[in-house]
Structure formats: C-alpha cells, structure tokens
C-alpha cells in the first residue's frame, strides 16, 4: 500500500461489552465532516452483542476495521493494540460510549496541520449522562502551549483533579511512538499524557466538540477497589501489593528519561516531580507499609490499603497554587 492510500487519521476504538452505547458512538464518528479516516475497533472478547453490531458496520463502511481479541487482554493492552493496528500520521483513541460533534476531526486536523510544533489537539469536554443529557462542561482544561517542557509538565501533573480527557485528543503518530503508551498499572493514562507534554505543545480548542459519557457501567464506577481496577487494566488478577503512586512516579521518571532536554530543562522537570512527591507524600508513605504482614497475612491496615478503601488525603488548594507559581 502506497503512502497516497493511507488515511490522514486513524481512530482506535477499544471496547468490551459495549452494546448499550456503541451504535450511537459509531454513528457520531462516521458522521464526521472530515472523512479521510480509518476506524479500528478492538473488541476485547466481548460476550454481549458488541461483535454483531461492529461487524455490521464493518460490512457497510470500508473505513471500519473490526478486530476481535481471542481472550481478554486487559484494557491497557487493548488500547495499545488499537494504536499498533493503525496506519495514519494522526491518531485518536475513542471510548465506546463517548460522542463527537460532526466537526471534531475537521477542527483538530486543522490545528495540527496549521502548527507543526503542536503534537496534540483536543476540544473542550462536555460531560453527558447515560441518556445523552449534558450535565457538566469542563472549563479548567488548559492549553499546554508553553515552549518550556517543565512548565507544560507542571501544569499537567501538579493539579490533583486534572481532567484526563486530552488522552482522547488527536495526536501525532511520531510523538506517540516515542512514548511507552499505556502501562498495565492504574492511572497509566496520566503517565502517557505526561510523556506527551514533555515532547511538545498541545492545544485545547475552546469549542464543546467532545462528549464524555458518565454512567453506572463505566470502568471507573464498575471497579470499586484498586485490585479491581488493576485486574481490569491487566485482564488478570494481581497478587502483588498495589504501589499505585510509586508506579506512577516511576512512569514519570521513565518518560523524562526518554526525552532529549537541556541540562536546565531536565533539572526543572525533576523539580516538578519533586513537588509532585510532596503533594502525594501521604499516599507514597502509606504505600510503603504494604509489605507489612502478620503471620503471612495482611494486617488490618494492609487490608484497607490493598482494597483501596482509605480516604485520600485532601491537599489544600494553596499547596498546589504555591507549587505552580514556581514554573
């Protein structure tokens, strides 16, 4: 296949048992005004009608490619498989229950085409419920538009309540290939976005073109403990202590090690991560107690931590503001 036959955009849609919403989602993707794209559906061994629905779309629209995993690989591996099966220079992940406005791809392609230094483009995010009713508009999404890598990193990792919607933005393929994609740990999407912000500038278009659906069957609501979330990500139960925040920190450091920076830029980025450690100091300290067992069994505190049922320490807003002022 020659370069002239490649689509401009690839959309990777990972799904597991998504029969309730996937028809509406596929219709919103195929109704895009920008039509030069391929849609790769990675079905993670669904047991409902997802396969039949997706195959019917693949039969009627040549832009749709359907791939079914023989077994459940876990959410992270299925997301990454969708990217590895793609071919276009621009790539976008899309959840099976989210929606796009018709001009989403047209606007995001225009941003990336018009600015070679921008590696990710996304729109303002609107939250919808299971019935499609708008419930919230995220106004705190900021452009990671600085030329300084440490400043971009600081404005992504330091606010503790940052919305992760930009992971569903349109991203340059060559930038994604320089990241580890998703690790099989909790919050690996935050690490992926940290790697992207280190690599280059991002833009958030101030138009409500992306609709993120919140409903009782979402993975974050369905997996109530950290063990459940880790099993969802990996596709298998985990027997090891869940050092979530230490694993995230390792991911940040690995991402930083992959990027070519000046000495000043690298030191500034390490200072950002030191501030992140301070903000999460209680959780990091608590996770160090996970190996403590009594007679081969977890202590009461160990059970609380492993089950993920403790209340996260609330960090004062002034702590975050003071840290951000340094960058």
Short mmCIF file of C-alpha atoms in Angstrom, two decimals:
data_model
loop_
_atom_site.label_atom_id
_atom_site.label_comp_id
_atom_site.label_asym_id
_atom_site.label_seq_id
_atom_site.Cartn_x
_atom_site.Cartn_y
_atom_site.Cartn_z
CA UNK A 1 0.00 0.00 0.00
CA UNK A 2 1.46 3.34 -1.04
CA UNK A 3 1.58 6.48 1.05
CA UNK A 4 -1.11 8.02 -1.14
CA UNK A 5 -3.51 5.27 0.02
CA UNK A 6 -3.05 5.95 3.71
CA UNK A 7 -5.82 7.81 5.55
CA UNK A 8 -4.96 11.09 7.25
CA UNK A 9 -6.45 10.00 10.59
CA UNK A 10 -6.76 6.71 12.45
CA UNK A 11 -9.32 6.29 15.23
CA UNK A 12 -8.78 3.41 17.63
CA UNK A 13 -11.89 2.27 19.47
CA UNK A 14 -11.25 -0.32 22.21
CA UNK A 15 -14.41 -1.94 23.58
CA UNK A 16 -15.58 -4.64 25.95
CA UNK A 17 -19.31 -5.39 26.25
CA UNK A 18 -20.38 -2.04 24.88
CA UNK A 19 -23.66 -2.97 23.17
CA UNK A 20 -25.68 -0.31 25.01
CA UNK A 21 -23.90 2.75 23.60
CA UNK A 22 -21.65 1.66 20.75
CA UNK A 23 -24.21 2.16 17.98
CA UNK A 24 -24.66 5.84 18.91
CA UNK A 25 -20.89 6.22 19.22
CA UNK A 26 -20.15 4.69 15.82
CA UNK A 27 -22.81 6.89 14.20
CA UNK A 28 -21.20 10.02 15.67
CA UNK A 29 -17.77 9.00 14.34
CA UNK A 30 -18.98 8.11 10.85
CA UNK A 31 -20.91 11.41 10.64
CA UNK A 32 -17.69 13.48 10.77
CA UNK A 33 -17.40 16.21 8.16
CA UNK A 34 -13.71 15.22 7.77
CA UNK A 35 -13.99 11.84 6.08
CA UNK A 36 -10.41 10.76 5.37
CA UNK A 37 -10.03 8.41 8.32
CA UNK A 38 -10.00 4.75 9.29
CA UNK A 39 -11.76 3.35 12.33
CA UNK A 40 -10.14 0.37 14.06
CA UNK A 41 -12.42 -1.41 16.55
CA UNK A 42 -10.55 -3.64 19.01
CA UNK A 43 -13.09 -5.88 20.70
CA UNK A 44 -11.62 -7.29 23.92
CA UNK A 45 -13.51 -10.63 23.70
CA UNK A 46 -16.96 -9.15 24.41
CA UNK A 47 -19.69 -11.55 25.49
CA UNK A 48 -22.70 -9.41 24.52
CA UNK A 49 -23.94 -8.17 21.12
CA UNK A 50 -20.92 -5.90 20.58
CA UNK A 51 -19.37 -8.21 17.96
CA UNK A 52 -22.54 -8.43 15.85
CA UNK A 53 -23.07 -4.65 15.95
CA UNK A 54 -19.47 -3.85 14.98
CA UNK A 55 -19.33 -6.43 12.19
CA UNK A 56 -22.45 -4.93 10.64
CA UNK A 57 -20.75 -1.51 10.49
CA UNK A 58 -17.57 -3.03 9.05
CA UNK A 59 -19.59 -4.66 6.28
CA UNK A 60 -21.32 -1.43 5.25
CA UNK A 61 -18.49 1.13 5.58
CA UNK A 62 -14.99 0.38 4.18
CA UNK A 63 -13.41 2.79 6.67
CA UNK A 64 -14.30 0.47 9.56
CA UNK A 65 -11.97 -2.40 10.51
CA UNK A 66 -13.07 -4.85 13.18
CA UNK A 67 -10.64 -6.96 15.20
CA UNK A 68 -11.72 -9.34 17.96
CA UNK A 69 -9.25 -10.44 20.60
CA UNK A 70 -9.38 -14.22 21.25
CA UNK A 71 -9.19 -13.58 25.01
CA UNK A 72 -9.47 -10.53 27.26
CA UNK A 73 -6.04 -8.86 27.17
CA UNK A 74 -6.90 -6.20 29.72
CA UNK A 75 -7.95 -2.64 28.95
CA UNK A 76 -4.41 -1.24 28.62
CA UNK A 77 -3.18 -3.84 26.12
CA UNK A 78 -6.39 -3.49 24.10
CA UNK A 79 -5.96 0.29 23.88
CA UNK A 80 -2.38 -0.12 22.71
CA UNK A 81 -3.36 -2.77 20.16
CA UNK A 82 -5.75 -0.26 18.55
CA UNK A 83 -2.82 2.12 18.05
CA UNK A 84 -0.47 -0.55 16.72
CA UNK A 85 -3.05 -1.62 14.13
CA UNK A 86 -3.41 1.96 12.85
CA UNK A 87 -1.60 3.49 9.87
CA UNK A 88 -2.31 7.22 9.67
CA UNK A 89 0.02 10.07 10.74
CA UNK A 90 -2.66 11.36 13.15
CA UNK A 91 -4.20 9.06 15.75
CA UNK A 92 -7.09 9.31 18.21
CA UNK A 93 -8.35 6.90 20.86
CA UNK A 94 -12.10 6.92 21.36
CA UNK A 95 -14.11 5.20 24.10
CA UNK A 96 -17.07 3.11 23.01
CA UNK A 97 -19.57 5.29 24.90
CA UNK A 98 -18.33 8.82 24.10
CA UNK A 99 -19.60 11.04 21.29
CA UNK A 100 -18.12 13.55 18.85
CA UNK A 101 -19.65 16.64 17.31
CA UNK A 102 -19.60 16.41 13.48
CA UNK A 103 -16.79 18.97 13.11
CA UNK A 104 -14.47 17.49 15.73
CA UNK A 105 -11.97 15.87 13.34
CA UNK A 106 -12.14 18.78 10.91
CA UNK A 107 -11.18 21.24 13.65
CA UNK A 108 -8.45 19.08 15.22
CA UNK A 109 -6.82 18.22 11.88
CA UNK A 110 -6.83 21.94 11.08
CA UNK A 111 -4.94 22.67 14.32
CA UNK A 112 -2.23 20.05 13.71
CA UNK A 113 -1.90 20.89 10.01
CA UNK A 114 -1.55 24.57 10.81
CA UNK A 115 1.06 24.20 13.57
CA UNK A 116 3.84 21.61 13.09
CA UNK A 117 5.09 22.27 16.65
CA UNK A 118 1.77 21.17 18.18
CA UNK A 119 1.56 17.41 18.82
CA UNK A 120 -1.91 17.07 20.42
CA UNK A 121 -5.18 18.83 19.71
CA UNK A 122 -8.41 18.39 21.63
CA UNK A 123 -11.60 20.33 22.23
CA UNK A 124 -13.47 21.44 25.29
CA UNK A 125 -15.08 18.46 27.01
CA UNK A 126 -18.76 18.18 27.88
CA UNK A 127 -19.95 15.53 30.34
CA UNK A 128 -23.17 13.69 29.41
CA UNK A 129 -25.12 11.05 31.29
CA UNK A 130 -26.42 7.69 30.12
CA UNK A 131 -29.31 9.36 28.31
CA UNK A 132 -27.11 11.84 26.45
CA UNK A 133 -28.14 14.83 28.57
CA UNK A 134 -25.38 17.36 29.20
CA UNK A 135 -24.52 17.58 32.89
CA UNK A 136 -21.18 19.42 33.03
CA UNK A 137 -18.79 21.42 30.86
CA UNK A 138 -15.12 21.28 31.84
CA UNK A 139 -13.80 24.83 31.84
CA UNK A 140 -10.46 24.06 33.54
CA UNK A 141 -8.82 22.36 30.56
CA UNK A 142 -5.74 24.42 29.75
CA UNK A 143 -3.51 24.60 26.72
CA UNK A 144 -0.11 23.01 27.42
CA UNK A 145 1.15 25.59 24.97
CA UNK A 146 4.40 26.72 26.56
CA UNK A 147 7.76 26.26 24.86
CA UNK A 148 9.23 25.12 28.21
CA UNK A 149 8.85 21.35 28.88
CA UNK A 150 8.96 21.76 32.66
CA UNK A 151 6.17 24.35 32.62
CA UNK A 152 3.99 22.07 30.49
CA UNK A 153 4.72 19.15 32.82
CA UNK A 154 3.96 21.22 35.93
CA UNK A 155 0.56 22.29 34.64
CA UNK A 156 -0.32 18.67 33.91
CA UNK A 157 0.95 16.67 36.89
CA UNK A 158 0.67 19.09 39.83
CA UNK A 159 -3.10 19.82 39.92
CA UNK A 160 -4.56 16.74 41.61
CA UNK A 161 -8.01 16.99 39.95
CA UNK A 162 -6.91 17.46 36.34
CA UNK A 163 -9.37 16.08 33.80
CA UNK A 164 -7.82 13.32 31.65
CA UNK A 165 -9.95 13.96 28.56
CA UNK A 166 -6.98 15.08 26.38
CA UNK A 167 -5.95 11.43 26.08
CA UNK A 168 -8.84 11.22 23.60
CA UNK A 169 -7.43 14.09 21.54
CA UNK A 170 -5.89 13.88 18.08
CA UNK A 171 -2.16 13.13 18.43
CA UNK A 172 0.75 12.93 16.02
CA UNK A 173 1.76 9.33 15.47
CA UNK A 174 5.50 10.00 15.56
CA UNK A 175 5.12 11.55 19.03
CA UNK A 176 3.12 8.59 20.33
CA UNK A 177 5.78 6.18 19.09
CA UNK A 178 8.26 7.92 21.41
CA UNK A 179 6.15 7.10 24.50
CA UNK A 180 5.54 3.79 26.32
CA UNK A 181 1.80 4.12 25.55
CA UNK A 182 -0.21 2.50 28.38
CA UNK A 183 1.45 0.63 31.19
CA UNK A 184 -0.56 -2.11 32.90
CA UNK A 185 -0.89 -0.07 36.09
CA UNK A 186 -3.55 2.25 37.49
CA UNK A 187 -3.56 5.79 36.03
CA UNK A 188 -1.14 4.90 33.22
CA UNK A 189 -3.09 7.35 31.05
CA UNK A 190 -1.77 10.17 33.25
CA UNK A 191 1.78 8.95 32.65
CA UNK A 192 1.16 8.80 28.90
CA UNK A 193 -0.08 12.39 28.89
CA UNK A 194 2.90 13.48 30.96
CA UNK A 195 5.16 11.94 28.31
CA UNK A 196 3.25 13.78 25.58
CA UNK A 197 3.52 17.14 27.37
CA UNK A 198 7.29 16.66 27.67
CA UNK A 199 7.58 16.00 23.94
CA UNK A 200 5.77 19.09 22.68
CA UNK A 201 2.96 21.60 22.84
CA UNK A 202 -0.73 20.77 22.97
CA UNK A 203 -3.81 22.82 22.14
CA UNK A 204 -7.31 22.75 23.62
CA UNK A 205 -9.76 24.28 21.14
CA UNK A 206 -12.38 26.27 23.12
CA UNK A 207 -15.36 24.62 21.46
CA UNK A 208 -17.56 21.88 23.01
CA UNK A 209 -16.96 19.13 20.43
CA UNK A 210 -16.20 16.10 22.63
CA UNK A 211 -18.85 14.48 24.82
CA UNK A 212 -17.66 12.22 27.62
CA UNK A 213 -20.35 9.89 28.91
CA UNK A 214 -20.66 9.12 32.63
CA UNK A 215 -22.91 6.20 33.53
CA UNK A 216 -23.03 3.34 36.08
CA UNK A 217 -21.31 0.87 33.71
CA UNK A 218 -18.09 2.87 33.18
CA UNK A 219 -14.89 1.11 34.16
CA UNK A 220 -14.12 3.61 36.93
CA UNK A 221 -17.54 3.11 38.51
CA UNK A 222 -17.64 -0.64 37.97
CA UNK A 223 -14.20 -1.26 39.51
CA UNK A 224 -14.68 -0.10 43.09
CA UNK A 225 -11.31 -1.15 44.57
CA UNK A 226 -7.75 -0.73 43.41
CA UNK A 227 -7.41 -4.50 42.99
CA UNK A 228 -10.47 -4.46 40.69
CA UNK A 229 -9.04 -1.58 38.64
CA UNK A 230 -5.67 -3.27 38.29
CA UNK A 231 -7.32 -6.53 37.21
CA UNK A 232 -9.39 -4.57 34.65
CA UNK A 233 -6.24 -2.98 33.25
CA UNK A 234 -4.29 -6.24 33.10
CA UNK A 235 -7.05 -8.70 32.23
CA UNK A 236 -6.00 -10.94 35.13
CA UNK A 237 -5.95 -10.76 38.95
CA UNK A 238 -2.96 -9.18 40.64
CA UNK A 239 -1.21 -10.87 43.57
CA UNK A 240 1.29 -8.14 44.36
CA UNK A 241 0.83 -5.08 46.59
CA UNK A 242 -0.60 -2.14 44.63
CA UNK A 243 2.04 0.58 44.84
CA UNK A 244 -0.03 2.85 42.62
CA UNK A 245 1.61 6.20 43.25
CA UNK A 246 5.14 4.76 43.28
CA UNK A 247 4.37 3.14 39.92
CA UNK A 248 3.09 6.45 38.57
CA UNK A 249 6.27 8.17 39.78
CA UNK A 250 8.39 5.55 38.03
CA UNK A 251 6.36 6.17 34.87
CA UNK A 252 7.02 9.91 35.10
CA UNK A 253 10.76 9.28 35.53
CA UNK A 254 10.83 6.81 32.62
CA UNK A 255 9.05 9.34 30.40
CA UNK A 256 11.53 12.02 31.40
CA UNK A 257 14.42 9.72 30.58
CA UNK A 258 13.15 9.25 27.01
CA UNK A 259 13.13 12.96 26.17
CA UNK A 260 16.07 14.97 24.86
CA UNK A 261 16.33 18.06 27.10
CA UNK A 262 18.96 20.59 28.01
CA UNK A 263 20.50 20.30 31.47
CA UNK A 264 18.47 23.27 32.71
CA UNK A 265 15.23 21.85 31.29
CA UNK A 266 15.88 18.43 32.84
CA UNK A 267 16.63 19.88 36.27
CA UNK A 268 13.45 21.97 36.08
CA UNK A 269 11.43 18.85 35.19
CA UNK A 270 12.93 16.95 38.14
CA UNK A 271 11.93 19.86 40.37
CA UNK A 272 8.35 19.47 39.12
CA UNK A 273 8.37 15.79 40.07
CA UNK A 274 9.82 16.63 43.48
CA UNK A 275 6.83 18.91 44.04
CA UNK A 276 4.54 16.09 42.88
CA UNK A 277 6.12 13.81 45.50
CA UNK A 278 5.46 16.43 48.17
CA UNK A 279 1.80 16.76 47.19
CA UNK A 280 1.38 12.96 47.31
CA UNK A 281 3.65 12.41 50.30
CA UNK A 282 0.93 10.84 52.46
CA UNK A 283 -0.04 8.27 49.83
CA UNK A 284 3.57 7.47 48.97
CA UNK A 285 4.36 6.91 52.64
CA UNK A 286 1.27 4.79 53.18
CA UNK A 287 2.09 2.56 50.22
CA UNK A 288 5.50 1.78 51.73
CA UNK A 289 3.63 -0.02 54.51
CA UNK A 290 2.07 -2.52 52.10
CA UNK A 291 4.74 -5.21 52.62
CA UNK A 292 3.89 -5.34 56.35
CA UNK A 293 2.18 -8.65 57.11
CA UNK A 294 1.50 -10.57 60.30
CA UNK A 295 1.94 -14.35 60.22
CA UNK A 296 1.84 -14.30 56.45
CA UNK A 297 -1.42 -12.35 56.32
CA UNK A 298 -2.05 -8.64 55.76
CA UNK A 299 -2.58 -6.56 58.84
CA UNK A 300 -5.79 -4.58 59.23
CA UNK A 301 -4.11 -1.50 57.77
CA UNK A 302 -2.69 -3.62 54.95
CA UNK A 303 -6.16 -4.88 54.04
CA UNK A 304 -7.51 -1.34 53.97
CA UNK A 305 -4.72 -0.21 51.63
CA UNK A 306 -4.86 -3.23 49.32
CA UNK A 307 -8.62 -2.91 48.95
CA UNK A 308 -8.24 0.79 48.17
CA UNK A 309 -10.85 1.82 50.72
CA UNK A 310 -8.92 4.52 52.55
CA UNK A 311 -9.81 8.17 52.08
CA UNK A 312 -7.25 10.12 50.09
CA UNK A 313 -5.70 12.99 51.99
CA UNK A 314 -7.15 16.29 50.79
CA UNK A 315 -4.37 18.61 49.72
CA UNK A 316 -5.00 22.29 50.33
CA UNK A 317 -5.54 24.36 47.20
CA UNK A 318 -2.83 26.73 48.44
CA UNK A 319 -0.29 23.89 48.26
CA UNK A 320 -0.99 23.43 44.55
CA UNK A 321 -1.05 27.15 43.84
CA UNK A 322 2.26 27.71 45.62
CA UNK A 323 3.90 24.89 43.66
CA UNK A 324 2.62 26.12 40.29
CA UNK A 325 3.92 29.64 40.89
CA UNK A 326 7.46 28.32 40.62
CA UNK A 327 7.00 27.38 36.94
#
